[in-house]
Each structure stands twice: as C-alpha cells, then as structure tokens.
Short mmCIF file of C-alpha atoms and ligand atoms in Angstrom, two decimals:
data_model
loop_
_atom_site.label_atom_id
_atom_site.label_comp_id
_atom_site.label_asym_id
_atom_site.label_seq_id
_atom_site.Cartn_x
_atom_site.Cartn_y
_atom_site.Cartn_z
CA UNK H 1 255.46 206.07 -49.44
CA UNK H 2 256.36 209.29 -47.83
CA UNK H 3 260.10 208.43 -49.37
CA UNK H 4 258.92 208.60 -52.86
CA UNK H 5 256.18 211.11 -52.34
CA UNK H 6 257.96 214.30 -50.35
CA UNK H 7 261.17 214.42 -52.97
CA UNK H 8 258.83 214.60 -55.74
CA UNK H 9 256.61 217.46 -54.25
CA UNK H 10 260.02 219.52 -53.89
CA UNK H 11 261.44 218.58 -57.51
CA UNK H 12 257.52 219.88 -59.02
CA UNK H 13 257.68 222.67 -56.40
CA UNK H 14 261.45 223.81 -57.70
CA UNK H 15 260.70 222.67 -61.16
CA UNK H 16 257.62 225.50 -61.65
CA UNK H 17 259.19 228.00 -59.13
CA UNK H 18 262.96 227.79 -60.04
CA UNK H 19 263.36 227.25 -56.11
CA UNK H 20 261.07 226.37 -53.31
CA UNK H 21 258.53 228.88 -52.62
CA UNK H 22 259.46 229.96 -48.99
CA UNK H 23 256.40 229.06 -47.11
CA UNK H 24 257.66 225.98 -47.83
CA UNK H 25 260.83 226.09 -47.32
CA UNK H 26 261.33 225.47 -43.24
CA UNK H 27 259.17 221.87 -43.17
CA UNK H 28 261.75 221.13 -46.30
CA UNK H 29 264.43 221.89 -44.29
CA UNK H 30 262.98 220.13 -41.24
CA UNK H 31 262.11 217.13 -43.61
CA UNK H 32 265.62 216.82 -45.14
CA UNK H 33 267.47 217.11 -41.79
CA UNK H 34 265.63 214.22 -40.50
CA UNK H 35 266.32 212.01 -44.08
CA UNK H 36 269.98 213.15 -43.86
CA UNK H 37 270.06 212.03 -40.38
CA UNK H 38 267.78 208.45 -41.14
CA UNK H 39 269.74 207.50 -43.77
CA UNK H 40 273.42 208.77 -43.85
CA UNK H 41 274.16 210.52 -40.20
CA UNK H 42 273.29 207.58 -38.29
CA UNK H 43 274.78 204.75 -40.37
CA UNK H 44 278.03 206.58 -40.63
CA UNK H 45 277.83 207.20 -36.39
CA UNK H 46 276.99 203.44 -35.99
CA UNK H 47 280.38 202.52 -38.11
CA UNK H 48 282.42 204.88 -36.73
CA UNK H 49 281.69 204.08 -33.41
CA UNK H 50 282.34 200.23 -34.41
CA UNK H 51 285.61 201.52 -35.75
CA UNK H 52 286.72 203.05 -32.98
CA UNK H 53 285.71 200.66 -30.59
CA UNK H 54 287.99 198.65 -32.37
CA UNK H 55 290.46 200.99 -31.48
CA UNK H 56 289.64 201.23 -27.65
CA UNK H 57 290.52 197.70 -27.81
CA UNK H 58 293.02 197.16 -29.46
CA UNK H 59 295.27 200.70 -30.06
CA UNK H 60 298.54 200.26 -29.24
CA UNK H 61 299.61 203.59 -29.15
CA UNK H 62 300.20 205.69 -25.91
CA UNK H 63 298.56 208.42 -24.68
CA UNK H 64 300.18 211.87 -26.16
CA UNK H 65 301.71 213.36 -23.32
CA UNK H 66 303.25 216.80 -24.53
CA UNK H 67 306.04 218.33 -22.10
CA UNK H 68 305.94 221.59 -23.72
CA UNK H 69 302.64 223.88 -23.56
CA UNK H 70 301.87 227.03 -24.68
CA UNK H 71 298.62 228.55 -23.14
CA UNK H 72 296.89 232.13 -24.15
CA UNK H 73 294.76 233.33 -21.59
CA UNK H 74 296.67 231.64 -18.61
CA UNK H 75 296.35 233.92 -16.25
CA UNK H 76 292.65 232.96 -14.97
CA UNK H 77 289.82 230.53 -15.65
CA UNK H 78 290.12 227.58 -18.13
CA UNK H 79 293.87 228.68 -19.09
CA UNK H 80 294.67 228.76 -15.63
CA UNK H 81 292.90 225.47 -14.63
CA UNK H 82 294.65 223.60 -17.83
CA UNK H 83 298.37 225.39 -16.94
CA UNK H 84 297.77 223.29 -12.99
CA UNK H 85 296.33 220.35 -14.69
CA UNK H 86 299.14 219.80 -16.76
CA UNK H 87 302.07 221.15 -14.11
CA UNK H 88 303.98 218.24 -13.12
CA UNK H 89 308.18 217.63 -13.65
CA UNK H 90 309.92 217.77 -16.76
CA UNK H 91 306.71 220.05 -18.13
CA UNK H 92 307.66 223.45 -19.31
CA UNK H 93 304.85 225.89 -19.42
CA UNK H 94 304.26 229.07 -21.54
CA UNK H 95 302.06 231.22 -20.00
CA UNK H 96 300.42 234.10 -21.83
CA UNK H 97 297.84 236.63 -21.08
CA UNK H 98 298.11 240.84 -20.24
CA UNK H 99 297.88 240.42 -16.27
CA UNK H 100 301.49 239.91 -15.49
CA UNK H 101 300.58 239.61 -11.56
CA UNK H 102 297.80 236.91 -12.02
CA UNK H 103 300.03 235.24 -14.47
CA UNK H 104 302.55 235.08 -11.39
CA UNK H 105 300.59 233.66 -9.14
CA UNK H 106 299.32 230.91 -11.84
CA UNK H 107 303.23 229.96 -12.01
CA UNK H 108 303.85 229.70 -8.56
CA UNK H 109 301.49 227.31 -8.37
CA UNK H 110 302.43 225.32 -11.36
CA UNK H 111 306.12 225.80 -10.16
CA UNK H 112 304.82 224.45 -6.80
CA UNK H 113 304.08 221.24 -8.68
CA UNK H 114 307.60 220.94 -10.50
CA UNK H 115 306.59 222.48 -13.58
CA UNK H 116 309.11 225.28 -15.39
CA UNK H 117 307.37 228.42 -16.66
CA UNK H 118 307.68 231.26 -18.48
CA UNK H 119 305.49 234.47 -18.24
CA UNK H 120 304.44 235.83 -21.69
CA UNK H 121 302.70 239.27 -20.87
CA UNK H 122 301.21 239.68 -24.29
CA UNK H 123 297.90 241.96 -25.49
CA UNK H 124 297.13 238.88 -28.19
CA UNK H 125 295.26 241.91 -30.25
CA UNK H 126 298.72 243.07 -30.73
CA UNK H 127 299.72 240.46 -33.47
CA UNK H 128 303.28 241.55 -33.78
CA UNK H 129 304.42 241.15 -30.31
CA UNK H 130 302.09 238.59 -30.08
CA UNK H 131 303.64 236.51 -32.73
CA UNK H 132 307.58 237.50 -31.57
CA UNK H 133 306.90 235.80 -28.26
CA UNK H 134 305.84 232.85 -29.47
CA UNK H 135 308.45 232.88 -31.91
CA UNK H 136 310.89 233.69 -29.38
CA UNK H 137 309.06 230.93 -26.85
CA UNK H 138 309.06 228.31 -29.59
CA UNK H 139 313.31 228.51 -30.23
CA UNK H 140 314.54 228.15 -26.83
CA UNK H 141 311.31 225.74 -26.06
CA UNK H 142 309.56 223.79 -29.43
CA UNK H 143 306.12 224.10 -28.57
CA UNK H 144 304.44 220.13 -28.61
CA UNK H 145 300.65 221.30 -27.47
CA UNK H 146 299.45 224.91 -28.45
CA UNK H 147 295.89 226.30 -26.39
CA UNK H 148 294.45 228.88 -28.03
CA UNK H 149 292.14 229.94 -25.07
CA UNK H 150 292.23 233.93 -24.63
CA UNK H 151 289.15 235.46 -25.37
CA UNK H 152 286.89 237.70 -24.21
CA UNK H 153 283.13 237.85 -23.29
CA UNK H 154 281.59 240.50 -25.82
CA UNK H 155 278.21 241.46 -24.34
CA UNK H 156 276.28 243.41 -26.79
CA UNK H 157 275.28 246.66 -24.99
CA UNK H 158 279.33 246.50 -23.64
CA UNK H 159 281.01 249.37 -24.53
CA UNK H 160 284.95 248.16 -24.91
CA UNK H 161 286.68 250.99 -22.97
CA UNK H 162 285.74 254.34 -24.87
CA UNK H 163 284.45 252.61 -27.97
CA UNK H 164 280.62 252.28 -28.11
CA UNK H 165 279.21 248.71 -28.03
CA UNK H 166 278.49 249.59 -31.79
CA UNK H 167 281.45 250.47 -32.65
CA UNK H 168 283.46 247.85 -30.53
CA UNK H 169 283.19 245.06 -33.29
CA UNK H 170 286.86 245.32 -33.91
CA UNK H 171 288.64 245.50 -30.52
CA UNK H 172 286.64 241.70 -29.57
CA UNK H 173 287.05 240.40 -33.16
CA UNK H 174 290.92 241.46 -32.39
CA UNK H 175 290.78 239.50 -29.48
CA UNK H 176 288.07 236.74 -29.88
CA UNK H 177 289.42 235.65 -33.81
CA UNK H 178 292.27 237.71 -35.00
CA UNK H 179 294.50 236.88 -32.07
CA UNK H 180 293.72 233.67 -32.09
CA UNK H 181 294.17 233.04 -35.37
CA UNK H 182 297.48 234.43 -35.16
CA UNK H 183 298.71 232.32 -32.46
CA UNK H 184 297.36 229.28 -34.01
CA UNK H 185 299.09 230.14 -37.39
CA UNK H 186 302.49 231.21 -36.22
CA UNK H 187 302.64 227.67 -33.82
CA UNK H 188 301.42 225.67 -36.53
CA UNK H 189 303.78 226.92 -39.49
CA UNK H 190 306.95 225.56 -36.69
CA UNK H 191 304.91 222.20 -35.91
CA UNK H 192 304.85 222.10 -40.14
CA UNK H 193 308.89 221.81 -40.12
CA UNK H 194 309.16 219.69 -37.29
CA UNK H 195 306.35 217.22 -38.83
CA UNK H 196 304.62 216.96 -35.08
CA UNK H 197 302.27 218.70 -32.42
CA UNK H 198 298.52 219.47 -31.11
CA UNK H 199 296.95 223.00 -31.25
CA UNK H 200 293.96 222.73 -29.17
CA UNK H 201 291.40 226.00 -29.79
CA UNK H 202 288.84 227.01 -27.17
CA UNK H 203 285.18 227.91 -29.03
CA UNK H 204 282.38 227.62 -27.06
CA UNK H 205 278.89 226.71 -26.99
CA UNK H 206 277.97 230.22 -28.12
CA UNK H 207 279.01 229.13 -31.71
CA UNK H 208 276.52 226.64 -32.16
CA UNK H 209 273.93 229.46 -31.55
CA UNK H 210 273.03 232.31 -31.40
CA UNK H 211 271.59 234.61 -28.07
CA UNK H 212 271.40 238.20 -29.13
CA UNK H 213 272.59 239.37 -25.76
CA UNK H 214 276.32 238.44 -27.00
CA UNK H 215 275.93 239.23 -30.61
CA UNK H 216 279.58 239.58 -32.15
CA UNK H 217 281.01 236.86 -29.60
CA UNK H 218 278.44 234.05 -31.26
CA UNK H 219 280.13 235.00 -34.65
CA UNK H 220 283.36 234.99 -33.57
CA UNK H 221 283.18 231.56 -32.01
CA UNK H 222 281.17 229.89 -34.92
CA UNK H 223 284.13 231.09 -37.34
CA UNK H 224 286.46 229.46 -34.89
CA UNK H 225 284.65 226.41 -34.92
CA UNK H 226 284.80 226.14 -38.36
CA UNK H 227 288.41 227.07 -39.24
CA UNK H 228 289.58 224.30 -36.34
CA UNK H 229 287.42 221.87 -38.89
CA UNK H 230 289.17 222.81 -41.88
CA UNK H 231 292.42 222.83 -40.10
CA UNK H 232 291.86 219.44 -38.71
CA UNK H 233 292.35 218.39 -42.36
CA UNK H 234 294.97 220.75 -43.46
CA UNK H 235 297.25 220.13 -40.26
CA UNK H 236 296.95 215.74 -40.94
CA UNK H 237 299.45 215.57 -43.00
CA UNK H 238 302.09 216.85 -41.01
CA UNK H 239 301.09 214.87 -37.98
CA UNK H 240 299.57 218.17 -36.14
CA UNK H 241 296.46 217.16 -35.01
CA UNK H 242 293.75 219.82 -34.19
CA UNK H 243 290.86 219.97 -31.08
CA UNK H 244 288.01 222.42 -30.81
CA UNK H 245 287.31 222.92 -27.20
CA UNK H 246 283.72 223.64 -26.90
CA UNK H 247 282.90 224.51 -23.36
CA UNK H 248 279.93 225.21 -21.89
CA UNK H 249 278.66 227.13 -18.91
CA UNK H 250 282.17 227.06 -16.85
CA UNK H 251 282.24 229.43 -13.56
CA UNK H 252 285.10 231.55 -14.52
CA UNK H 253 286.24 235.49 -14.07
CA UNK H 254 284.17 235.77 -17.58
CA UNK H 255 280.89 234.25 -16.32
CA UNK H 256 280.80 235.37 -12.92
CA UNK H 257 281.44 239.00 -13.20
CA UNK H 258 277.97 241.13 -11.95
CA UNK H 259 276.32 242.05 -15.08
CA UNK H 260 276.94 239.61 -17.53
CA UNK H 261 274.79 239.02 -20.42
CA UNK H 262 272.81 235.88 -19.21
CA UNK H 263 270.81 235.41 -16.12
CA UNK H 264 273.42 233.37 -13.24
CA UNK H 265 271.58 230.08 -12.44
CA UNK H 266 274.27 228.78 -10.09
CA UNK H 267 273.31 225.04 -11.47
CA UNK H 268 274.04 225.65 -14.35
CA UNK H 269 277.73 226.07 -14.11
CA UNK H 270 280.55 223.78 -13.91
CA UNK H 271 284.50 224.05 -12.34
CA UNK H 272 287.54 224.96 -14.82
CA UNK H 273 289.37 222.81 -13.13
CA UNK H 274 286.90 219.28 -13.96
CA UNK H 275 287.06 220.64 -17.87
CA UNK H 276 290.64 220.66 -17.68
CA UNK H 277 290.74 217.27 -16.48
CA UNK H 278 288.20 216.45 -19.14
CA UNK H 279 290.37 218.06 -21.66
CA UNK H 280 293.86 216.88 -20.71
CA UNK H 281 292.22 212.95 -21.16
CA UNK H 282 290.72 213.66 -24.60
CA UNK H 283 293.64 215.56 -25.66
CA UNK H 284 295.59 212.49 -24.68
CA UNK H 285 293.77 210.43 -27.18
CA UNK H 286 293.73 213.08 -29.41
CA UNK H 287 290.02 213.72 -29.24
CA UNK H 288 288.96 216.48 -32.34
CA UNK H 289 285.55 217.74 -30.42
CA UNK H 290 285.95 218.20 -26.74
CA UNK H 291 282.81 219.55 -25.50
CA UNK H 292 281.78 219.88 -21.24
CA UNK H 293 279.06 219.76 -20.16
CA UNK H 294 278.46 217.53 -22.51
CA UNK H 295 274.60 217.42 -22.25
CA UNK H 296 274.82 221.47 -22.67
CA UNK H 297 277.26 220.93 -25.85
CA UNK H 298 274.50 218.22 -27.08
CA UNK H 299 271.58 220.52 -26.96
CA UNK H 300 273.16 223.41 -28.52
CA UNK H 301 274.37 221.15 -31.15
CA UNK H 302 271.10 219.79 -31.95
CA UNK H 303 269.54 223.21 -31.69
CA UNK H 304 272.05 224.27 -34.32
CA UNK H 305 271.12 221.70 -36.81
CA UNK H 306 267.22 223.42 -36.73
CA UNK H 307 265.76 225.02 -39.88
CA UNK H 308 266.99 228.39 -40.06
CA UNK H 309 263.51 230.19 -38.95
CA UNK H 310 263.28 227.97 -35.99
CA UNK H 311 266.79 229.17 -34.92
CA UNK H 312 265.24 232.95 -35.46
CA UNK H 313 262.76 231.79 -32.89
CA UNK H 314 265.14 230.31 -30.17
CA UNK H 315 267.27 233.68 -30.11
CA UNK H 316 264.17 235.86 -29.92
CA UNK H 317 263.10 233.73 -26.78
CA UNK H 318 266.20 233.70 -25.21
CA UNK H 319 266.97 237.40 -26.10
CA UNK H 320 263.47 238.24 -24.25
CA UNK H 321 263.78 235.62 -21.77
CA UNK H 322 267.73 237.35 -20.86
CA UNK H 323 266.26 240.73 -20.97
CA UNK H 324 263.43 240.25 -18.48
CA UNK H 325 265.14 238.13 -16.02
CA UNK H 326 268.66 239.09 -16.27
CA UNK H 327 267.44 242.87 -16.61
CA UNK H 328 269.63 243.30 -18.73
CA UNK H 329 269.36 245.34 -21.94
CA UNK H 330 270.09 243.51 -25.71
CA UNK H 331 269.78 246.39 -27.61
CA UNK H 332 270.25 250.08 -26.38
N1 NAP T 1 283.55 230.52 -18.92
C1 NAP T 1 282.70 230.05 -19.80
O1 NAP T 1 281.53 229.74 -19.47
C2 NAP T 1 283.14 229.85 -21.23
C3 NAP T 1 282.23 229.20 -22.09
C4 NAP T 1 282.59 229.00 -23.38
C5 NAP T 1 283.83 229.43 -23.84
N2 NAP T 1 284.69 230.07 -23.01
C6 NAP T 1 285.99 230.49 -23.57
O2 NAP T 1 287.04 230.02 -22.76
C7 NAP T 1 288.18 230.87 -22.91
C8 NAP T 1 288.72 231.23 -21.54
O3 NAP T 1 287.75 232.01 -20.87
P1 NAP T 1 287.49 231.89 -19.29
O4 NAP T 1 286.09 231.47 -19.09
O5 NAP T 1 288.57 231.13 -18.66
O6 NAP T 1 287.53 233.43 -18.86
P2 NAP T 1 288.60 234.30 -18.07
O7 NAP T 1 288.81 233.74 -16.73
O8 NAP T 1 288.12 235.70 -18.20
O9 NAP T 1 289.94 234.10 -18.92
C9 NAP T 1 290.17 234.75 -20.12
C10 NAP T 1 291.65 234.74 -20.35
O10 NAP T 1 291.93 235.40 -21.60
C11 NAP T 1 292.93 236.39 -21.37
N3 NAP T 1 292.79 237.50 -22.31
C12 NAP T 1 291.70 238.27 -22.52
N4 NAP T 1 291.99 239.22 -23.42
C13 NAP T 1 293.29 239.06 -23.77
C14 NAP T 1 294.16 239.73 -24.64
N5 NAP T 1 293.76 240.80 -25.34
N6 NAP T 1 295.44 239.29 -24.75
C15 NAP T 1 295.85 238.22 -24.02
N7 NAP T 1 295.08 237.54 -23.19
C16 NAP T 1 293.80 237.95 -23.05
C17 NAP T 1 292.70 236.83 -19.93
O11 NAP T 1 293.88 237.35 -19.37
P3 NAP T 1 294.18 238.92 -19.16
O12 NAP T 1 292.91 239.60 -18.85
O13 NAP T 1 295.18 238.90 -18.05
O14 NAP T 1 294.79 239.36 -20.45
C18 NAP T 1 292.40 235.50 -19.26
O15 NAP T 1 293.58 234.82 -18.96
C19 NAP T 1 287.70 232.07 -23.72
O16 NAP T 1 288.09 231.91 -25.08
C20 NAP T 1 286.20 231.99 -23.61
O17 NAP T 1 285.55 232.59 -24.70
C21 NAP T 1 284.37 230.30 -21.71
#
C-alpha cells in the first residue's frame, strides 16, 4: 500500500509546488533511501557477492605482487608502516616525504629486510619538483604500485605556519588534494603507456562526514574519494586498477600529537602497522574500497547516506561534543 501511496503524495506534492515543499523534503529523502536500498542496493549486493564468491572459488589468477612501490608520506605513520610491510628482496622502494632524516631511518629498516630504496625528499605542494622525481623515479625504476598517502591533518582553528586558520585553505588543499592529485596523475599517465599498474589513494573516514573541528580536511578527503571512483573507471582500460584507502582512527604522528582536533579515546585507535597488513592483502586481490576499522568505515558510511539535515545534526553534536570534551575551540 505504502508502495503505491508515498510516490503519489510526492508526484501531487511536486506537481502543485514545482518541487517538494521543504518541510517535506528530509522524510522524502529518508523514505527514498530506504526504497533505493529495499529494492535495488540490496539485490545488486546479494549478486555481487554471489559473483564474487564465485570468484573466491574458483579465480585462477595470483595475487598481484608489485616489486616496485612508490610511497608519499613515507617517512612516518601509514606510509611508513606500508614501506616495512612490503620490504622484502627483489622490492625496490620509493620513499617520499620532506623529513629526509625520518625517511632514513624508514629505509634502514626496510633495507634491513632486503628491500632497495630510494629517498625522495619532496614538499608534494611543490608540484614541479614533485612531479620531476617521480618522473625521474619512474625511468630508472617503472613504478608497478603508486600510494598516494601524504597528507596532512587540517584542524580548523590551526593556523598553517604564519597563515591564519582562515586563510590557510590553500597551503592543506596544496597538500591534502593538489599534491595528491599530482602524483596520482603523473604515475598514472606512465602506467597508461605501459598498459599495467595499481595507484592506491589514502582518503579517510573524514570524507564520509563531516566534524566541523577539521573543516577543509573533510572536503578535501570527500573530493578524493570521489575522483579515486571516477578513476577506477577511467584507469580499466589500461589495466591500472585504482583503491581508495579509507582508514579510520589509526594511532599515528597525525592523531597523537597534544592538541588535535578530536578528544583521544585510546580505544578507539588502531596500529599502522595491522592496516598495512590489511592493505597489502586487499591490494593483492585488487580490492577498490579498503576501509580499517572496518566497523568505524561502516558507520560513517551509513551516516553519510542520511538525509542531508540529519547530517547538519550529527556535525553540530560532534562539533559541541569535540569542543566541550576535547576543549578545544571549532571556531575562533
Ligand atoms: N592517522 C589517522 O587516523 C588517519 C585517518 C584517516 C586518514 N589518514 C590519512 O593517512 C595518511 C597518512 O597519515 P598518517 O596518519 O600516517 O600521519 P603522519 O604520520 O603524520 O604521516 C603523514 C605523512 O605525510 C607526509 N607529508 C605531510 N605533508 C607533506 C608534504 N607537504 N610533502 C610531502 N610529504 C608530506 C609526512 O612527512 P613529512 O612531514 O616528513 O613531509 C608523513 O610522512 C594521510 O593522508 C592522512 O590524511 C590518517
């Protein structure tokens, strides 16, 4: 009844109003997430799962197992964990990042484990250095598996050096999109010619929504999340397949520096070096959406498919609840 009852109330509704009157408009949105979901999302899930339980059983294919890797942001962290993860003989690393010291100490321990690297000090915000190392990188050593990981927390009451948190939109989007961006196009546009490869870019939970305590970082990340999408599709052809890392909360030089722009429930956070595990399995089986903790990934998800007013509602909570317990200030 309800099936034949609620579409007609919308078509009057839009017929008489030219669109839906928006007191209306959030139980519509509500309504049609959960007919979307009844009737096409979960029938789709059920046969892809069949399908690829079909391949679990019966792929023959082996496990992608690149030898040469390119990592941004390799100097602490994720990068860091993934550079060890995937250190073993015959593996060449590239390791990029600004801290030449920290990057040193990465290699010697990736060296320690057989691997060859090569230090890439590199601001990524630069975009013409930035994209002659790679270059550079790429002819003596074709790239097979691109991460681009390097980013940086924006908090929004952070000043970035002398620039006032206001005014500081450009240095992170630099960073945070630009710089990625760049990496990601100048790898792929060699993988192109040589018809093979696997970018891999690191998004984050933050891009599914939205807490007002890291403002430009939450846009940043949801435009990474969806150019990977759209160059999931783009990159097929050519046999370059894409992931979007999505990790959670992961204790890292970002997350546990005093000050940052959530409350630290110790709980709460998981090791960079189980999500590189994580990563280096699903990467194997070239897995698009690689997202740990994976019941943090699955509630931000779902929050993200909310009517748009009840989104409003879950960043004004969590921008009060980070302000009174985290003392810290969202807007100055
Ligand atoms: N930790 C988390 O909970 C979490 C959650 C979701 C997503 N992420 C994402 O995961 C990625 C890695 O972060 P992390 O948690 O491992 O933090 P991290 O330990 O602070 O590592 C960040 C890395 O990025 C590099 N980097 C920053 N700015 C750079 C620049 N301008 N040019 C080149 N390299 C730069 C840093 O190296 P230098 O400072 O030496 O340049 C460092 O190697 C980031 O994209 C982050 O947004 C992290």
């Amino acid at each position: 009844m309800l099936l034949i009852v609620i579409p007609i109330i919308i078509l009057l509704l839009h017929h008489y109003f030219n669109t839906i009157p928006p007191i209306f408009q959030t139980i519509f949105q509500a309504i049609s997430v959960i007919f979307a979901n009844i009737f096409f999302a979960i029938p789709i899930s059920i046969i892809l799962f069949i399908r690829d339980l079909g391949t679990v059983f019966f792929n023959k294919e082996k496990p992608v197992d690149p030898k040469i890797i390119l990592i941004t942001g390799a100097s602490s962290g994720i990068g860091a964990s993934l550079a060890k993860e995937y250190a073993k003989p015959g593996v060449i690393l590239g390791l990029l990042a600004r801290s030449e010291d920290k990057l040193k100490k990465v290699a010697e321990q990736c060296i320690e484990k057989g691997a060859k690297c090569e230090i890439l000090k590199i601001d990524i915000s630069n975009i013409e250095s930035l994209n002659k190392a790679l270059e550079d990188f790429d002819d003596k050593y074709p790239i097979e598996l691109l991460f681009a990981n390097a980013g940086q927390l924006a908090a929004t009451r952070d000043n970035y050096g002398e620039v006032a948190w206001e005014d500081a939109y450009r240095p992170y989007i630099d960073v945070n999109y630009v710089g990625n961006i760049a990496s990601v196009m100048t790898v792929y546009k060699r993988m192109k010619e040589r018809k093979r490869g696997q970018i891999a870019i690191t998004s984050s939970i933050a891009g599914w929504i939205s807490t007002p305590t890291t403002a430009f970082y939450n846009s940043m990340k949801s435009a990474l999340n969806s150019f990977a999408r759209d160059l999931f599709y783009i990159a097929k052809p050519y046999n370059i397949h894409v992931s979007l890392i999505v990790p959670g909360l992961i204790e890292t030089e970002m997350t546990a520096k005093p000050g940052q722009p959530f409350p630290h429930t110790a709980s709460l956070y998981e090791s960079a070096d189980n999500l590189a595990k994580i990563i280096k399995y699903q990467l194997s089986c070239n897995v698009f959406h690689i997202g740990w903790p994976y019941f943090q990934n699955l509630i931000n998800f779902t929050l993200a498919t909310y009517p748009i007013r009840i989104q409003l509602l879950i960043s004004n909570l969590m921008g009060n609840y980070v302000t009174k317990n985290g003392k810290n200030i969202v807007l100055t």
